[in-house]
């Protein structure tokens, strides 16, 4: 694992380099830190345990409890002087079974690989049947007449734009498809919302993520399709009327207690340098990059100081946050 530049930045700030007179000594310390991080870091193995042995760990879930216990032990193994838990209320959302079948103009039935968006309400296990109406952009949906949408399933066939050199710029441009799209559709009378996944791969792995209902809108089911299924559905709708049959059991179940896991290595002053990542992940993935890597790298900062017997000038605090994914 290549440690992020921010990891080394935190290390150098904590060391507190004072003057040019210490240049040779400081250079040696920095070299030792870099060499140990690159050649002897346990971060890969830690990430493997977190992602493979524990796996997905949505906040408020049983798996997240296991992740919390892992994090406490990992911080102590790294050499933390103290580790504590900071209580925080998080939303408890459960996915349950879900399915989507479409019936084409010719009567053919096709099952699509779908995934409910995070925090979406489902159909309470009942079968929802309604015709599909397609929009190619969020602006088109905003401008649509409610009478054209009422009682239908809105399908937004607008994906992640790939024109940007920095890929995340495309995600930022299309994020509102997921966050606001269900509300716009609901306000216009739609009974469900289906969107093209915010991903770039031409495959059928749909990308979930958080959505939120505005106050006063009907909490209609909100669903993502992978790019392959989105292409198929868009083409089917061009050929004629298509009806969706959706069944899902996802639902919000109030709030439960979870914890930020905090570890600390005391410095010479009461000033703090904080590094961290979020420990939770969505329930359909391992969360290796989002944000298991950030967690193990943050722990690695503390380990390097302790292992190399470096007393930091500033107290080093590692925070593994309870919940980033579904809105807290």
Tab-separated table of C-alpha atoms in Angstrom:
chain	number	residue	atom	x	y	z
A	1	UNK	CA	0.000	0.000	0.000
A	2	UNK	CA	1.371	3.390	-0.979
A	3	UNK	CA	0.880	5.671	1.983
A	4	UNK	CA	-0.966	8.870	1.174
A	5	UNK	CA	1.024	12.135	1.184
A	6	UNK	CA	-1.201	13.371	4.006
A	7	UNK	CA	0.215	10.609	6.221
A	8	UNK	CA	3.756	11.929	5.862
A	9	UNK	CA	2.509	15.510	6.274
A	10	UNK	CA	0.971	14.581	9.621
A	11	UNK	CA	4.203	12.907	10.678
A	12	UNK	CA	6.362	15.883	9.818
A	13	UNK	CA	4.014	18.324	11.567
A	14	UNK	CA	4.044	16.166	14.684
A	15	UNK	CA	7.831	15.937	14.736
A	16	UNK	CA	8.100	19.714	14.879
A	17	UNK	CA	11.267	20.457	12.919
A	18	UNK	CA	12.758	23.592	14.474
A	19	UNK	CA	15.823	24.899	12.617
A	20	UNK	CA	18.418	24.285	9.939
A	21	UNK	CA	20.878	23.273	12.656
A	22	UNK	CA	18.951	20.053	13.054
A	23	UNK	CA	18.871	19.348	9.326
A	24	UNK	CA	21.088	16.254	9.374
A	25	UNK	CA	19.348	14.760	12.384
A	26	UNK	CA	15.917	15.517	10.980
A	27	UNK	CA	16.850	14.042	7.617
A	28	UNK	CA	17.893	10.816	9.295
A	29	UNK	CA	14.637	10.627	11.252
A	30	UNK	CA	12.581	11.269	8.133
A	31	UNK	CA	14.551	8.636	6.229
A	32	UNK	CA	13.922	6.087	8.991
A	33	UNK	CA	10.202	6.877	8.958
A	34	UNK	CA	9.986	6.546	5.189
A	35	UNK	CA	11.992	3.317	5.058
A	36	UNK	CA	9.993	1.675	7.819
A	37	UNK	CA	6.694	2.725	6.255
A	38	UNK	CA	7.658	1.378	2.846
A	39	UNK	CA	9.356	-1.848	3.931
A	40	UNK	CA	7.829	-2.899	7.244
A	41	UNK	CA	4.314	-1.502	7.399
A	42	UNK	CA	1.572	-3.910	8.527
A	43	UNK	CA	-1.040	-1.710	6.798
A	44	UNK	CA	-1.748	-4.149	3.962
A	45	UNK	CA	-2.388	-7.000	6.374
A	46	UNK	CA	-4.526	-4.760	8.579
A	47	UNK	CA	-6.594	-3.716	5.568
A	48	UNK	CA	-7.017	-7.348	4.585
A	49	UNK	CA	-8.367	-8.244	8.023
A	50	UNK	CA	-10.735	-5.271	8.025
A	51	UNK	CA	-12.077	-5.875	4.520
A	52	UNK	CA	-11.956	-9.662	4.169
A	53	UNK	CA	-12.448	-10.982	7.694
A	54	UNK	CA	-14.903	-8.311	8.847
A	55	UNK	CA	-16.122	-7.159	5.442
A	56	UNK	CA	-18.874	-4.619	4.860
A	57	UNK	CA	-19.683	-2.635	7.967
A	58	UNK	CA	-22.540	-0.171	7.680
A	59	UNK	CA	-22.885	2.010	10.753
A	60	UNK	CA	-25.209	0.539	13.340
A	61	UNK	CA	-24.731	-3.015	12.079
A	62	UNK	CA	-23.321	-6.078	13.842
A	63	UNK	CA	-20.348	-6.004	11.463
A	64	UNK	CA	-19.594	-2.417	12.487
A	65	UNK	CA	-19.412	-3.571	16.110
A	66	UNK	CA	-16.741	-6.076	15.044
A	67	UNK	CA	-14.930	-3.320	13.154
A	68	UNK	CA	-14.958	-1.166	16.286
A	69	UNK	CA	-13.398	-3.977	18.298
A	70	UNK	CA	-10.764	-4.488	15.605
A	71	UNK	CA	-9.960	-0.766	15.604
A	72	UNK	CA	-9.461	-0.645	19.379
A	73	UNK	CA	-7.004	-3.527	19.268
A	74	UNK	CA	-5.240	-2.152	16.180
A	75	UNK	CA	-4.636	1.183	17.892
A	76	UNK	CA	-3.278	-0.481	21.026
A	77	UNK	CA	-1.014	-2.712	18.906
A	78	UNK	CA	0.241	0.386	17.135
A	79	UNK	CA	1.303	1.814	20.489
A	80	UNK	CA	-1.433	4.259	21.460
A	81	UNK	CA	-1.116	5.592	24.988
A	82	UNK	CA	-4.870	5.613	25.319
A	83	UNK	CA	-7.886	4.562	23.273
A	84	UNK	CA	-11.462	5.561	23.922
A	85	UNK	CA	-14.907	5.401	22.353
A	86	UNK	CA	-16.923	8.512	21.601
A	87	UNK	CA	-20.664	7.704	21.424
A	88	UNK	CA	-22.640	8.971	18.446
A	89	UNK	CA	-26.180	8.275	17.278
A	90	UNK	CA	-26.338	6.932	13.713
A	91	UNK	CA	-29.227	6.013	11.413
A	92	UNK	CA	-29.925	2.292	11.201
A	93	UNK	CA	-30.837	1.303	7.650
A	94	UNK	CA	-31.403	-2.236	6.420
A	95	UNK	CA	-31.507	-3.382	2.814
A	96	UNK	CA	-33.313	-6.734	2.789
A	97	UNK	CA	-34.287	-8.603	-0.367
A	98	UNK	CA	-34.937	-6.628	-3.536
A	99	UNK	CA	-35.748	-7.265	-7.178
A	100	UNK	CA	-36.775	-5.523	-10.382
A	101	UNK	CA	-38.375	-7.132	-13.425
A	102	UNK	CA	-39.474	-5.248	-16.523
A	103	UNK	CA	-42.067	-6.274	-19.074
A	104	UNK	CA	-41.445	-5.036	-22.602
A	105	UNK	CA	-43.906	-3.895	-25.251
A	106	UNK	CA	-43.787	-7.406	-26.720
A	107	UNK	CA	-44.577	-9.038	-23.365
A	108	UNK	CA	-41.054	-10.269	-22.669
A	109	UNK	CA	-40.013	-10.285	-18.987
A	110	UNK	CA	-36.442	-9.342	-18.086
A	111	UNK	CA	-34.910	-9.338	-14.627
A	112	UNK	CA	-32.534	-6.441	-13.967
A	113	UNK	CA	-29.785	-6.379	-11.379
A	114	UNK	CA	-30.796	-3.476	-9.163
A	115	UNK	CA	-29.683	-2.021	-5.866
A	116	UNK	CA	-31.594	0.290	-3.563
A	117	UNK	CA	-29.945	3.600	-2.771
A	118	UNK	CA	-28.817	4.045	0.793
A	119	UNK	CA	-31.530	5.334	3.166
A	120	UNK	CA	-34.227	4.598	0.584
A	121	UNK	CA	-37.569	3.237	1.650
A	122	UNK	CA	-38.747	0.116	-0.161
A	123	UNK	CA	-42.108	-1.302	-1.122
A	124	UNK	CA	-42.681	-2.984	2.269
A	125	UNK	CA	-42.170	-6.287	0.485
A	126	UNK	CA	-45.167	-5.691	-1.771
A	127	UNK	CA	-44.986	-5.770	-5.562
A	128	UNK	CA	-45.047	-2.316	-7.113
A	129	UNK	CA	-46.147	-2.327	-10.762
A	130	UNK	CA	-46.111	0.802	-12.930
A	131	UNK	CA	-45.096	2.055	-16.394
A	132	UNK	CA	-41.647	3.582	-16.879
A	133	UNK	CA	-40.943	7.075	-18.156
A	134	UNK	CA	-37.374	7.924	-19.225
A	135	UNK	CA	-35.410	11.143	-18.804
A	136	UNK	CA	-31.916	11.723	-20.152
A	137	UNK	CA	-30.922	14.463	-17.717
A	138	UNK	CA	-31.855	15.827	-14.323
A	139	UNK	CA	-32.813	19.115	-15.977
A	140	UNK	CA	-35.271	17.254	-18.213
A	141	UNK	CA	-36.840	15.731	-15.107
A	142	UNK	CA	-37.052	19.131	-13.410
A	143	UNK	CA	-38.856	20.608	-16.416
A	144	UNK	CA	-41.290	17.696	-16.872
A	145	UNK	CA	-44.996	18.175	-16.233
A	146	UNK	CA	-46.391	16.359	-13.177
A	147	UNK	CA	-49.254	14.936	-15.245
A	148	UNK	CA	-46.710	13.103	-17.411
A	149	UNK	CA	-45.039	11.516	-14.380
A	150	UNK	CA	-47.856	10.817	-11.923
A	151	UNK	CA	-48.228	7.091	-11.162
A	152	UNK	CA	-45.096	6.129	-13.119
A	153	UNK	CA	-41.573	4.906	-12.400
A	154	UNK	CA	-39.065	7.606	-13.339
A	155	UNK	CA	-35.901	6.268	-14.976
A	156	UNK	CA	-33.082	8.836	-15.100
A	157	UNK	CA	-30.633	7.614	-17.729
A	158	UNK	CA	-27.943	10.169	-16.936
A	159	UNK	CA	-24.664	8.715	-15.801
A	160	UNK	CA	-21.312	9.926	-14.589
A	161	UNK	CA	-19.755	12.217	-17.227
A	162	UNK	CA	-16.378	10.996	-18.443
A	163	UNK	CA	-15.090	14.213	-20.000
A	164	UNK	CA	-13.188	15.275	-16.892
A	165	UNK	CA	-9.472	14.639	-16.444
A	166	UNK	CA	-10.094	14.368	-12.707
A	167	UNK	CA	-12.672	11.595	-12.447
A	168	UNK	CA	-14.133	12.853	-9.178
A	169	UNK	CA	-15.193	16.061	-10.919
A	170	UNK	CA	-17.623	13.916	-12.900
A	171	UNK	CA	-18.983	12.421	-9.713
A	172	UNK	CA	-19.480	15.866	-8.237
A	173	UNK	CA	-21.322	16.988	-11.359
A	174	UNK	CA	-23.766	14.073	-11.277
A	175	UNK	CA	-24.137	13.521	-7.514
A	176	UNK	CA	-27.471	15.335	-7.427
A	177	UNK	CA	-28.940	12.651	-9.713
A	178	UNK	CA	-28.864	10.451	-6.648
A	179	UNK	CA	-29.411	12.920	-3.858
A	180	UNK	CA	-32.135	15.147	-5.311
A	181	UNK	CA	-33.528	13.014	-8.139
A	182	UNK	CA	-35.858	10.898	-5.966
A	183	UNK	CA	-37.350	14.032	-4.384
A	184	UNK	CA	-38.013	15.728	-7.708
A	185	UNK	CA	-39.651	12.570	-9.038
A	186	UNK	CA	-41.741	12.158	-5.894
A	187	UNK	CA	-42.928	15.762	-5.932
A	188	UNK	CA	-44.196	15.216	-9.478
A	189	UNK	CA	-46.145	12.100	-8.491
A	190	UNK	CA	-43.762	9.250	-9.393
A	191	UNK	CA	-44.192	5.982	-7.504
A	192	UNK	CA	-40.525	4.962	-7.768
A	193	UNK	CA	-37.204	6.356	-8.979
A	194	UNK	CA	-34.591	4.421	-10.947
A	195	UNK	CA	-31.262	5.932	-11.966
A	196	UNK	CA	-28.181	5.001	-13.948
A	197	UNK	CA	-25.368	4.141	-11.572
A	198	UNK	CA	-22.775	6.843	-10.884
A	199	UNK	CA	-19.945	4.713	-12.184
A	200	UNK	CA	-17.958	4.455	-15.391
A	201	UNK	CA	-17.556	0.731	-16.012
A	202	UNK	CA	-19.679	-0.921	-18.688
A	203	UNK	CA	-20.724	-3.697	-16.348
A	204	UNK	CA	-23.720	-4.538	-14.200
A	205	UNK	CA	-22.361	-3.572	-10.794
A	206	UNK	CA	-24.606	-0.788	-9.610
A	207	UNK	CA	-23.178	1.885	-7.335
A	208	UNK	CA	-25.176	2.566	-4.197
A	209	UNK	CA	-24.779	5.627	-2.008
A	210	UNK	CA	-26.710	7.956	0.227
A	211	UNK	CA	-29.935	9.688	-0.704
A	212	UNK	CA	-32.278	11.705	1.462
A	213	UNK	CA	-35.966	12.573	1.423
A	214	UNK	CA	-37.112	16.149	1.766
A	215	UNK	CA	-39.676	16.897	4.426
A	216	UNK	CA	-43.176	16.436	3.121
A	217	UNK	CA	-42.426	14.277	0.069
A	218	UNK	CA	-43.652	10.726	-0.354
A	219	UNK	CA	-40.787	8.337	0.376
A	220	UNK	CA	-40.789	6.431	-2.900
A	221	UNK	CA	-38.344	3.570	-3.559
A	222	UNK	CA	-35.035	4.840	-5.013
A	223	UNK	CA	-32.968	2.404	-7.068
A	224	UNK	CA	-29.749	2.291	-9.098
A	225	UNK	CA	-28.984	0.111	-12.120
A	226	UNK	CA	-25.557	-0.766	-13.456
A	227	UNK	CA	-24.538	0.722	-16.789
A	228	UNK	CA	-25.273	-2.439	-18.769
A	229	UNK	CA	-28.792	-2.729	-17.388
A	230	UNK	CA	-29.323	1.009	-17.887
A	231	UNK	CA	-28.343	0.707	-21.540
A	232	UNK	CA	-30.697	-2.234	-21.955
A	233	UNK	CA	-33.621	-0.495	-20.252
A	234	UNK	CA	-33.110	2.701	-22.230
A	235	UNK	CA	-33.162	0.745	-25.509
A	236	UNK	CA	-36.253	-1.208	-24.477
A	237	UNK	CA	-38.092	2.023	-23.689
A	238	UNK	CA	-37.195	3.381	-27.127
A	239	UNK	CA	-38.902	0.357	-28.674
A	240	UNK	CA	-42.168	0.824	-26.815
A	241	UNK	CA	-43.864	0.962	-23.452
A	242	UNK	CA	-42.147	-0.845	-20.583
A	243	UNK	CA	-43.639	-1.747	-17.213
A	244	UNK	CA	-41.574	-2.195	-14.059
A	245	UNK	CA	-42.291	-4.655	-11.272
A	246	UNK	CA	-40.308	-3.703	-8.162
A	247	UNK	CA	-40.162	-5.392	-4.787
A	248	UNK	CA	-37.882	-4.284	-1.967
A	249	UNK	CA	-37.661	-4.560	1.790
A	250	UNK	CA	-35.207	-1.783	2.591
A	251	UNK	CA	-36.189	0.613	5.350
A	252	UNK	CA	-34.931	2.995	8.001
A	253	UNK	CA	-35.199	1.726	11.565
A	254	UNK	CA	-34.539	4.834	13.606
A	255	UNK	CA	-31.233	5.590	15.310
A	256	UNK	CA	-28.840	3.419	17.276
A	257	UNK	CA	-25.661	4.082	19.215
A	258	UNK	CA	-22.330	3.676	17.486
A	259	UNK	CA	-18.871	5.024	18.298
A	260	UNK	CA	-15.986	7.012	16.934
A	261	UNK	CA	-12.823	5.126	17.898
A	262	UNK	CA	-10.074	7.480	19.071
A	263	UNK	CA	-6.447	6.670	19.843
A	264	UNK	CA	-3.822	9.072	21.120
A	265	UNK	CA	-0.042	9.287	21.420
A	266	UNK	CA	0.973	12.012	23.850
A	267	UNK	CA	3.279	14.773	22.696
A	268	UNK	CA	5.333	17.431	24.416
A	269	UNK	CA	2.592	20.063	24.184
A	270	UNK	CA	-1.176	20.268	24.442
A	271	UNK	CA	-1.450	20.995	20.728
A	272	UNK	CA	-2.969	18.275	18.548
A	273	UNK	CA	-2.375	16.854	15.106
A	274	UNK	CA	-5.390	14.783	14.028
A	275	UNK	CA	-5.477	12.134	11.311
A	276	UNK	CA	-8.377	9.860	10.541
A	277	UNK	CA	-10.721	8.030	8.231
A	278	UNK	CA	-14.241	6.654	8.399
A	279	UNK	CA	-14.539	3.072	9.554
A	280	UNK	CA	-17.961	2.351	8.076
A	281	UNK	CA	-18.723	1.137	4.558
A	282	UNK	CA	-21.823	0.353	2.538
A	283	UNK	CA	-23.335	-3.076	3.043
A	284	UNK	CA	-22.541	-4.333	-0.464
A	285	UNK	CA	-18.793	-3.697	-0.539
A	286	UNK	CA	-15.631	-4.132	1.504
A	287	UNK	CA	-14.850	-0.423	1.740
A	288	UNK	CA	-11.151	-0.896	0.987
A	289	UNK	CA	-10.645	2.552	-0.507
A	290	UNK	CA	-13.700	4.112	1.102
A	291	UNK	CA	-12.294	4.295	3.668
A	292	UNK	CA	-10.432	1.277	5.007
A	293	UNK	CA	-7.172	2.536	3.525
A	294	UNK	CA	-7.589	5.884	5.263
A	295	UNK	CA	-8.111	4.102	8.586
A	296	UNK	CA	-5.061	1.834	8.399
A	297	UNK	CA	-2.876	4.695	7.154
A	298	UNK	CA	-3.975	6.848	10.064
A	299	UNK	CA	-3.110	4.062	12.502
A	300	UNK	CA	0.217	3.703	10.700
A	301	UNK	CA	1.160	7.295	11.550
A	302	UNK	CA	0.898	6.463	15.247
A	303	UNK	CA	2.701	3.121	14.833
A	304	UNK	CA	5.687	4.751	13.139
A	305	UNK	CA	6.217	7.191	15.987
A	306	UNK	CA	5.963	4.488	18.629
A	307	UNK	CA	7.999	1.873	16.764
A	308	UNK	CA	10.828	4.302	15.977
A	309	UNK	CA	10.760	5.766	19.501
A	310	UNK	CA	10.070	9.304	18.302
A	311	UNK	CA	8.485	11.614	20.841
A	312	UNK	CA	6.125	13.888	18.896
A	313	UNK	CA	6.131	17.578	19.685
A	314	UNK	CA	2.352	17.705	19.198
A	315	UNK	CA	-0.006	15.116	20.613
A	316	UNK	CA	-1.085	12.777	17.833
A	317	UNK	CA	-4.772	11.858	17.727
A	318	UNK	CA	-6.169	9.176	15.412
A	319	UNK	CA	-9.939	9.286	14.847
A	320	UNK	CA	-11.767	6.450	13.108
A	321	UNK	CA	-15.189	7.943	12.462
A	322	UNK	CA	-18.353	5.928	12.986
A	323	UNK	CA	-20.415	7.032	10.035
A	324	UNK	CA	-19.728	8.848	6.810
A	325	UNK	CA	-21.685	6.788	4.332
A	326	UNK	CA	-25.311	7.269	5.286
A	327	UNK	CA	-25.364	10.779	6.443
A	328	UNK	CA	-24.081	11.454	9.937
